[in-house]
Amino acid sequence: MALAKCLNEGGRLWLYVGSVQTLEYVLTQELRRAQASAAKPLSAKQQHDRAKTLLKTFAADKQWLAALAGEGSVFDTLDPEDEQLLRCLDRFAPGSIKLLTRDEALLTNHGDRVISPDAYCQQPLVQPATGFVDLKTQQDALRPELERGIHRVLHHGQYILGPEVSELERRLADYTGAKHCITAASGTDALLIGLMALGIGPGDEVITTPFTFVATVEVIALVGATPVFVDIEPTTCNIDARLIEAKLSDHTKAILPVSLYGQPAEMDAINAIAARHGDIPVIEDAAQSFGADYKGRKSGNLSTLGCTSFFPSKPLGGYGDGGAIFTSDAELAQACREIRVHGQSARYIHGRIGIGGRMDSLQCAVVLANLGRFDQDIAQRQAVARRYHQSLADEDEARTKAHSCQASNQSPRGSQSQHANGNPNEPLGACAPLREPYRVLPWPAPDRHSVFAQYSLLVRERDTVQATLKAAGIPTAVHYPMPINQQPAYAHYCCPECTPVAAAVASHIMSLPMHPHLAAAEQARIVDAFKRACREAI
């Protein structure tokens, strides 16, 4: 009963690896006692095999907790085995875990750290918390691989540019189809190294989007170049390729599109513009889109350079910072490798300016473990996104059609609502305020796939809806509340009026919980709460 209650409430059951022999011994002895009066008792081997089978079944839905070195020196304690179990609790946050036992001595002497099955069953029902992301469940599935990889690094001791780094670079290059992969200390460093490898600096301009995480633009400023902002598509929130050409100048030295929310930008159109104007280098910021497909090719390998991030919440993440650069240009790859080690081409020989931008071996070990089930995670993300879309889009489309009919009846024949980008068929611009309670973004086109780093949609009364969902225990986020050209540090580069669609989207965009392990029942609760919050807000 206690074990079932824990699992039903979204808890985790841990089995201590150091107790395997004890579990096997105790169960074997119990089977032997039970068989003592049997007409045809099992043999000792049969009892032993039966005990192992039962333990294997028992452990199937539980997590193994590794025994650590600090839990070995327990010989001066009254009960070494009990001491090991108590010490392993120290790894967890205080109050977040208890040892389940019927041992009277433990219950008497350590009542704040242990609990009996009966006492646990009498505790009030706990509603599992809804997470915006769920790294714990991911870690549960990967724990053996994670621990092996981390311990391997601890034992070989090559913490910088160890064998895990070259292995990860090889596997990522194979995954994307790029000829070269260069890991970096973060996604930000990957972008910075890419710009430096291209020789971009003061007096140069880089075309980019204002609707992104600040790092995209930050690196342009750090090399001394000027960001030139191009407005976004209201349907994808990616840079609007149709508007790029008008922003080119003799000073344009790169185009830096962002593949936002997990969906690649219109890279073919962007590359074609770059080619027409003197083969301008294109750098894809694929921090959110690694693993996505675009017309049969992988994000990260769609342009001159591609850069991604392994921040923990990304579709392919580590447990700290990390990033990577992809290219099929050998000279650029060599420049990137040198720049990430302070411009060093040989030991203590520095032929160019560089940075300390290496990804460490421990983080590479973590990403390697995650890479083993990455395609499965992508499929699960897409399934979660599809459920959101099917639950929300139908109602949204019905509302939109009804509103359009009403609007056409009130407008002169042939008149159309005007949008900031001049296209009346696109759903949001500065001159077209959001009238309905919420609006989903269109599903990706058939020739591309998103990895859904986020599931984002437009919400009219966003602040009110967020507050209502927070009160219901449902986290949300805003990616992003303000375009970069409105941020204090970057406002001098461009006026907000230059990018009206980005400004309009930023005032309504909101992201719902999204991760590969979001259960259908929990997702249905989120959708119901969201719809109710939207109705109550208007």
XYZ file of C-alpha atoms in Angstrom:
538
model
C 0.000 0.000 0.000
C 2.740 2.473 0.928
C 4.669 1.785 -2.270
C 1.552 2.163 -4.428
C 0.630 5.420 -2.686
C 4.084 6.862 -3.400
C 3.954 5.981 -7.087
C 0.357 7.170 -7.507
C 1.305 10.548 -6.069
C 4.180 10.971 -8.522
C 6.870 10.097 -6.002
C 9.993 8.022 -6.525
C 10.901 4.764 -4.861
C 14.616 4.234 -4.440
C 16.393 0.947 -3.814
C 19.875 1.270 -2.354
C 22.443 -0.643 -4.391
C 24.404 -1.401 -1.220
C 21.465 -3.461 0.066
C 21.157 -5.882 -2.882
C 22.866 -8.748 -1.080
C 20.798 -8.185 2.047
C 17.553 -8.131 0.040
C 18.478 -11.364 -1.707
C 19.552 -13.074 1.525
C 16.453 -12.059 3.507
C 14.035 -13.069 0.726
C 15.786 -16.428 0.251
C 15.506 -17.124 3.980
C 11.796 -16.261 3.917
C 11.225 -18.613 0.995
C 13.112 -21.352 2.851
C 10.914 -20.940 5.932
C 7.771 -20.944 3.796
C 8.918 -24.131 2.055
C 9.774 -25.980 5.247
C 6.307 -27.529 5.572
C 5.682 -28.019 1.853
C 5.067 -31.526 0.540
C 7.651 -31.007 -2.223
C 9.910 -28.157 -1.076
C 12.002 -26.301 -3.624
C 15.678 -27.078 -3.763
C 18.169 -24.510 -2.447
C 18.989 -23.482 -6.039
C 15.316 -23.182 -6.922
C 14.728 -21.027 -3.846
C 17.656 -18.832 -4.782
C 16.469 -18.480 -8.395
C 12.945 -17.716 -7.192
C 14.254 -14.984 -4.900
C 16.163 -13.352 -7.766
C 13.100 -13.459 -10.039
C 10.904 -11.877 -7.373
C 13.470 -9.145 -6.683
C 13.835 -8.378 -10.382
C 10.074 -7.898 -10.670
C 9.955 -5.841 -7.485
C 12.732 -3.510 -8.683
C 11.246 -2.923 -12.153
C 9.369 0.305 -11.306
C 11.913 1.653 -8.846
C 15.127 3.647 -9.091
C 18.510 2.316 -8.057
C 20.442 4.604 -5.739
C 24.174 4.083 -6.166
C 26.404 3.410 -3.174
C 29.008 6.158 -2.787
C 32.464 5.985 -1.260
C 31.433 8.096 1.739
C 28.886 5.447 2.668
C 31.489 2.687 2.990
C 33.347 3.641 6.144
C 30.641 2.706 8.646
C 32.457 0.110 10.751
C 32.634 2.246 13.894
C 28.852 2.575 14.043
C 26.448 0.395 16.013
C 24.741 -0.974 12.886
C 26.801 -0.470 9.679
C 23.946 -1.390 7.340
C 21.515 1.046 8.966
C 24.192 3.731 8.923
C 24.671 3.296 5.171
C 20.948 3.732 4.588
C 20.852 6.866 6.723
C 23.910 8.361 5.050
C 22.485 7.895 1.560
C 19.595 10.180 2.562
C 22.069 13.052 2.938
C 22.232 13.460 -0.849
C 18.649 14.690 -0.996
C 17.178 18.019 0.049
C 16.160 17.990 3.725
C 12.618 16.747 4.191
C 12.276 15.506 0.599
C 12.875 11.803 1.306
C 12.392 9.266 4.078
C 13.544 5.728 4.683
C 10.564 3.349 4.659
C 11.087 0.709 7.339
C 9.504 -1.432 10.029
C 12.741 -1.521 12.026
C 11.815 -0.400 15.543
C 15.320 0.834 16.373
C 15.434 3.058 13.311
C 11.917 4.355 13.949
C 12.755 5.129 17.572
C 16.178 6.715 17.063
C 15.692 8.471 13.712
C 12.005 9.344 13.581
C 12.621 12.528 11.594
C 14.311 10.615 8.769
C 12.392 7.343 8.636
C 8.728 6.362 8.468
C 6.742 3.164 8.816
C 4.492 1.931 5.988
C 1.382 2.436 8.146
C 2.339 5.997 9.031
C 3.084 6.794 5.396
C -0.308 5.499 4.251
C -2.026 7.751 6.790
C -0.414 10.882 5.383
C -2.727 13.140 3.344
C -2.888 12.652 -0.397
C -0.294 14.736 -2.221
C -1.109 16.094 -5.678
C 1.941 15.612 -7.939
C 3.497 18.948 -8.865
C 3.327 19.985 -12.507
C 6.745 20.903 -13.832
C 7.408 23.262 -16.724
C 10.169 20.833 -17.679
C 10.932 17.458 -16.085
C 14.623 16.678 -15.870
C 14.130 14.239 -12.982
C 12.151 11.748 -15.050
C 14.682 12.072 -17.857
C 17.450 11.383 -15.358
C 15.609 8.327 -14.022
C 15.603 6.773 -17.492
C 19.301 7.505 -18.010
C 20.757 7.020 -14.548
C 22.980 3.977 -15.319
C 24.433 5.645 -18.432
C 24.872 8.963 -16.633
C 26.653 7.416 -13.679
C 28.921 5.294 -15.880
C 29.892 8.311 -17.964
C 30.535 10.593 -15.002
C 32.539 7.958 -13.119
C 34.572 7.235 -16.236
C 35.627 10.895 -16.348
C 36.412 10.908 -12.629
C 38.638 7.881 -13.077
C 40.566 8.889 -16.200
C 40.932 12.478 -14.955
C 40.978 14.217 -18.370
C 38.501 16.906 -17.385
C 39.368 19.257 -20.263
C 39.217 17.983 -23.866
C 39.018 14.391 -22.676
C 37.866 11.471 -24.844
C 34.193 12.314 -24.185
C 34.656 15.623 -26.029
C 35.937 14.059 -29.246
C 33.333 11.282 -29.032
C 30.496 13.763 -28.643
C 31.788 15.900 -31.516
C 31.971 12.867 -33.783
C 28.490 11.656 -32.919
C 26.917 15.120 -33.252
C 28.566 15.644 -36.636
C 27.218 12.269 -37.768
C 23.770 13.173 -36.460
C 23.558 16.468 -38.359
C 25.501 15.460 -41.451
C 27.940 18.346 -40.964
C 31.592 17.564 -41.643
C 32.779 19.239 -38.460
C 31.460 19.741 -34.937
C 33.282 21.874 -32.379
C 31.926 21.827 -28.845
C 31.947 25.017 -26.794
C 31.414 26.088 -23.189
C 27.876 27.341 -23.909
C 25.515 28.167 -26.714
C 26.507 31.807 -26.280
C 30.193 30.958 -26.681
C 29.351 28.907 -29.770
C 27.773 31.967 -31.404
C 30.621 34.218 -30.276
C 33.276 31.844 -31.607
C 31.399 31.589 -34.911
C 31.348 35.368 -35.359
C 35.029 35.614 -34.420
C 35.950 32.852 -36.874
C 34.244 34.838 -39.639
C 36.298 37.898 -38.702
C 33.261 40.030 -37.878
C 34.015 43.135 -35.842
C 33.640 46.930 -35.558
C 32.031 48.571 -38.572
C 30.272 45.374 -39.619
C 26.534 44.710 -39.539
C 24.768 41.442 -38.749
C 21.141 40.893 -39.778
C 19.139 39.173 -37.044
C 15.788 38.930 -35.290
C 14.680 41.027 -32.309
C 12.518 38.181 -30.983
C 15.007 35.846 -29.346
C 16.965 35.247 -26.165
C 19.410 38.081 -25.626
C 22.509 35.947 -26.311
C 21.840 36.070 -30.074
C 22.317 39.820 -30.128
C 24.715 40.012 -27.195
C 27.474 38.257 -29.131
C 27.098 40.656 -32.064
C 27.655 43.576 -29.698
C 30.547 41.813 -27.977
C 32.553 41.568 -31.220
C 31.877 45.268 -31.850
C 29.485 44.768 -34.773
C 26.025 46.316 -35.163
C 22.864 44.211 -35.029
C 20.323 45.100 -37.708
C 16.860 43.895 -36.747
C 14.377 42.332 -39.169
C 10.808 41.711 -38.058
C 9.366 38.231 -37.579
C 6.701 36.042 -39.137
C 3.625 36.070 -36.910
C 2.968 32.412 -37.735
C 6.328 30.974 -36.616
C 7.896 33.855 -34.670
C 11.037 33.303 -36.785
C 12.714 36.049 -38.795
C 10.679 37.042 -41.862
C 12.978 36.164 -44.765
C 10.951 38.395 -47.118
C 12.098 41.460 -45.211
C 15.825 40.701 -45.047
C 16.889 42.013 -48.437
C 15.675 45.537 -47.676
C 17.981 45.666 -44.618
C 21.175 44.618 -46.397
C 23.968 47.147 -46.855
C 27.599 47.256 -47.881
C 28.403 46.666 -44.193
C 26.395 43.438 -43.885
C 28.827 40.667 -43.035
C 26.486 37.938 -41.752
C 22.854 36.929 -41.373
C 21.961 35.313 -38.037
C 18.461 33.754 -38.048
C 17.098 31.986 -34.962
C 15.173 28.721 -35.236
C 12.792 29.617 -32.440
C 10.732 27.251 -30.290
C 12.311 24.263 -32.038
C 11.304 25.041 -35.655
C 13.915 26.053 -38.268
C 13.569 29.432 -39.929
C 13.111 29.675 -43.712
C 16.738 28.737 -44.247
C 16.566 28.089 -48.019
C 15.186 31.562 -48.660
C 17.745 33.121 -46.312
C 20.636 31.231 -47.914
C 19.427 32.290 -51.378
C 19.419 35.959 -50.344
C 22.909 35.573 -48.888
C 24.162 33.948 -52.110
C 22.706 36.693 -54.309
C 24.564 39.324 -52.333
C 28.087 37.997 -52.407
C 27.808 34.791 -50.397
C 27.160 36.463 -47.081
C 27.786 33.915 -44.306
C 24.643 32.624 -42.567
C 24.800 31.479 -38.941
C 21.792 29.510 -37.708
C 21.111 29.977 -34.001
C 19.831 26.452 -33.387
C 19.888 26.676 -29.594
C 16.251 25.562 -29.417
C 16.012 23.487 -32.595
C 18.756 20.867 -32.480
C 17.233 17.656 -33.827
C 14.658 19.407 -36.009
C 14.326 18.592 -39.719
C 14.079 21.116 -42.538
C 13.443 19.767 -46.037
C 15.303 16.555 -45.266
C 18.246 18.204 -43.506
C 19.035 18.648 -39.821
C 18.976 21.951 -38.006
C 22.554 23.011 -37.334
C 23.622 21.882 -40.823
C 21.513 24.297 -42.857
C 23.990 27.142 -43.477
C 27.594 28.313 -43.266
C 27.617 27.747 -39.515
C 25.089 26.362 -37.075
C 25.277 26.839 -33.324
C 23.357 25.064 -30.587
C 23.102 25.000 -26.807
C 23.078 22.162 -24.293
C 21.530 24.202 -21.491
C 19.655 21.708 -19.250
C 16.163 22.660 -20.433
C 16.990 22.362 -24.136
C 15.707 19.342 -26.120
C 19.237 17.899 -25.948
C 20.669 19.192 -22.706
C 23.445 18.664 -20.211
C 23.502 19.373 -16.504
C 25.275 22.687 -16.867
C 26.325 24.917 -19.743
C 27.539 23.616 -23.073
C 27.171 24.210 -26.787
C 28.398 23.232 -30.229
C 29.262 24.705 -33.635
C 28.601 22.866 -36.903
C 30.136 23.557 -40.284
C 31.328 21.777 -43.400
C 34.005 24.411 -44.042
C 37.363 23.007 -42.895
C 39.020 26.429 -42.516
C 36.176 27.777 -40.397
C 36.228 24.612 -38.286
C 39.951 25.000 -37.612
C 39.474 28.667 -36.717
C 36.700 27.735 -34.270
C 38.859 25.059 -32.644
C 41.671 27.543 -32.140
C 39.467 30.359 -30.890
C 37.885 28.168 -28.181
C 41.385 27.571 -26.687
C 42.524 31.196 -26.567
C 43.458 31.299 -30.268
C 46.023 28.550 -29.789
C 47.176 26.585 -32.861
C 49.871 24.669 -30.934
C 50.789 24.648 -27.276
C 51.484 28.256 -26.258
C 51.392 29.397 -29.895
C 48.562 31.914 -30.350
C 47.917 32.935 -33.942
C 44.607 34.686 -33.307
C 42.561 36.263 -30.550
C 40.462 33.676 -28.734
C 38.545 32.863 -25.584
C 38.399 30.099 -22.986
C 35.390 28.418 -24.541
C 35.850 24.666 -24.115
C 33.060 22.310 -23.089
C 34.322 20.111 -20.253
C 34.452 16.332 -20.330
C 31.845 15.883 -17.595
C 29.204 17.843 -19.510
C 30.039 15.944 -22.683
C 29.497 12.683 -20.770
C 26.040 13.868 -19.721
C 25.071 14.946 -23.246
C 26.329 11.629 -24.631
C 24.006 9.802 -22.248
C 21.065 11.994 -23.313
C 21.931 11.573 -26.990
C 21.275 7.842 -26.709
C 17.525 8.432 -26.320
C 17.285 11.791 -28.071
C 15.205 10.608 -31.028
C 12.756 8.998 -28.609
C 12.536 12.271 -26.672
C 11.838 14.179 -29.894
C 9.029 11.782 -30.823
C 7.524 12.170 -27.361
C 7.808 15.981 -27.538
C 6.022 15.976 -30.876
C 3.285 13.744 -29.455
C 2.800 16.132 -26.522
C 2.684 19.105 -28.893
C 0.190 17.303 -31.125
C -2.115 16.689 -28.153
C -1.921 20.370 -27.211
C -2.620 21.387 -30.777
C -5.574 19.049 -31.220
C -7.056 20.153 -27.892
C -6.630 23.867 -28.514
C -6.592 24.471 -32.273
C -10.076 23.218 -33.132
C -11.745 25.539 -30.658
C -9.470 28.401 -31.717
C -10.248 27.865 -35.424
C -14.003 27.763 -34.780
C -13.770 31.026 -32.864
C -11.658 32.631 -35.577
C -14.105 31.624 -38.338
C -17.045 32.969 -36.364
C -15.202 36.212 -35.747
C -14.223 36.502 -39.426
C -17.856 36.062 -40.509
C -18.949 38.706 -38.051
C -16.231 41.075 -39.232
C -17.094 40.535 -42.926
C -20.735 41.373 -42.217
C -19.717 44.629 -40.567
C -17.142 45.725 -43.167
C -17.617 47.198 -46.636
C -17.489 44.575 -49.407
C -13.912 43.717 -50.352
C -12.301 45.431 -47.366
C -9.617 43.507 -45.427
C -8.001 44.012 -42.062
C -4.558 45.526 -42.472
C -1.509 44.003 -40.855
C 1.844 45.573 -40.183
C 3.569 43.442 -42.797
C 0.916 44.132 -45.438
C -0.363 40.576 -45.664
C -4.021 40.333 -44.595
C -3.831 36.546 -44.343
C -1.318 36.546 -41.492
C -2.854 36.460 -38.051
C -1.130 39.090 -35.976
C 0.469 42.455 -36.511
C 0.666 45.751 -34.704
C -2.549 46.897 -36.387
C -4.435 43.670 -35.675
C -4.905 43.277 -31.912
C -5.699 39.852 -30.551
C -9.489 39.740 -30.133
C -10.057 36.098 -29.204
C -9.059 34.687 -25.766
C -6.096 32.797 -27.241
C -4.648 31.781 -30.580
C -2.462 28.782 -31.361
C 0.495 29.088 -33.703
C 0.103 27.035 -36.906
C 1.474 23.503 -36.986
C 4.840 23.309 -38.821
C 4.691 22.930 -42.597
C 4.900 19.365 -43.996
C 8.483 19.851 -45.197
C 9.855 20.458 -41.692
C 9.548 19.200 -38.142
C 9.845 21.049 -34.869
C 11.402 19.561 -31.729
C 9.093 21.819 -29.677
C 11.569 23.231 -27.227
C 8.503 25.148 -26.063
C 4.811 25.000 -26.811
C 3.897 28.650 -27.183
C 0.661 30.360 -28.115
C -0.854 33.853 -28.025
C -3.007 34.810 -25.043
C -5.036 38.000 -24.906
C -5.130 38.499 -21.124
C -1.769 36.875 -20.515
C -0.964 38.228 -17.053
C -4.361 37.262 -15.669
C -4.247 33.807 -17.222
C -0.735 33.193 -15.908
C -1.776 34.213 -12.397
C -4.811 31.906 -12.499
C -2.743 28.963 -13.714
C -0.075 29.617 -11.098
C -2.752 29.489 -8.387
C -3.800 26.103 -9.827
C -0.222 24.819 -9.614
C 0.451 25.038 -13.340
C 3.669 26.834 -14.339
C 3.927 28.947 -17.479
C 6.644 31.085 -19.057
C 6.978 33.946 -21.513
C 9.461 33.519 -24.362
C 9.921 36.512 -24.686
C 8.215 39.471 -23.000
C 10.175 42.202 -24.786
C 11.917 42.314 -28.177
C 15.653 42.903 -27.931
C 15.383 46.293 -29.638
C 13.266 47.446 -26.685
C 15.749 46.215 -24.073
C 17.662 49.077 -22.385
C 21.075 47.787 -23.444
C 20.072 47.460 -27.117
C 17.370 50.061 -27.730
C 19.835 52.461 -29.369
C 20.311 50.073 -32.288
C 16.725 50.244 -33.552
C 13.385 51.814 -32.724
C 10.528 49.510 -31.630
C 8.405 50.746 -34.541
C 10.781 48.982 -36.933
C 9.575 45.568 -35.769
C 5.843 45.870 -35.009
C 5.041 42.164 -35.333
C 7.713 41.258 -32.772
C 6.301 43.883 -30.418
C 2.761 42.574 -30.846
C 3.759 38.929 -30.362
C 5.836 39.759 -27.286
C 2.790 41.254 -25.595
C 0.774 38.026 -25.944
C 3.128 35.043 -26.240
C 2.987 32.432 -23.485
C 4.404 28.933 -23.120
C 2.705 25.956 -21.473
C 4.545 23.080 -19.760
C 6.437 21.047 -22.357
C 8.665 18.017 -21.943
C 8.785 14.458 -23.311
C 7.328 12.924 -20.150
C 4.149 14.988 -19.850
C 1.375 12.427 -19.314
C -1.836 12.723 -21.332
C -3.983 12.966 -18.188
C -1.872 15.759 -16.736
C -1.842 17.540 -20.071
C -5.643 17.357 -20.223
C -5.761 19.009 -16.787
C -3.466 21.783 -18.045
C -5.602 22.358 -21.151
C -8.844 22.446 -19.163
C -7.372 24.882 -16.644
C -5.978 27.048 -19.442
C -9.284 27.260 -21.325
C -11.135 28.041 -18.107
C -8.598 30.732 -17.171
C -8.932 32.330 -20.627
C -12.735 32.414 -20.389
C -12.677 33.901 -16.898
C -10.154 36.569 -17.911
C -12.416 38.244 -20.491
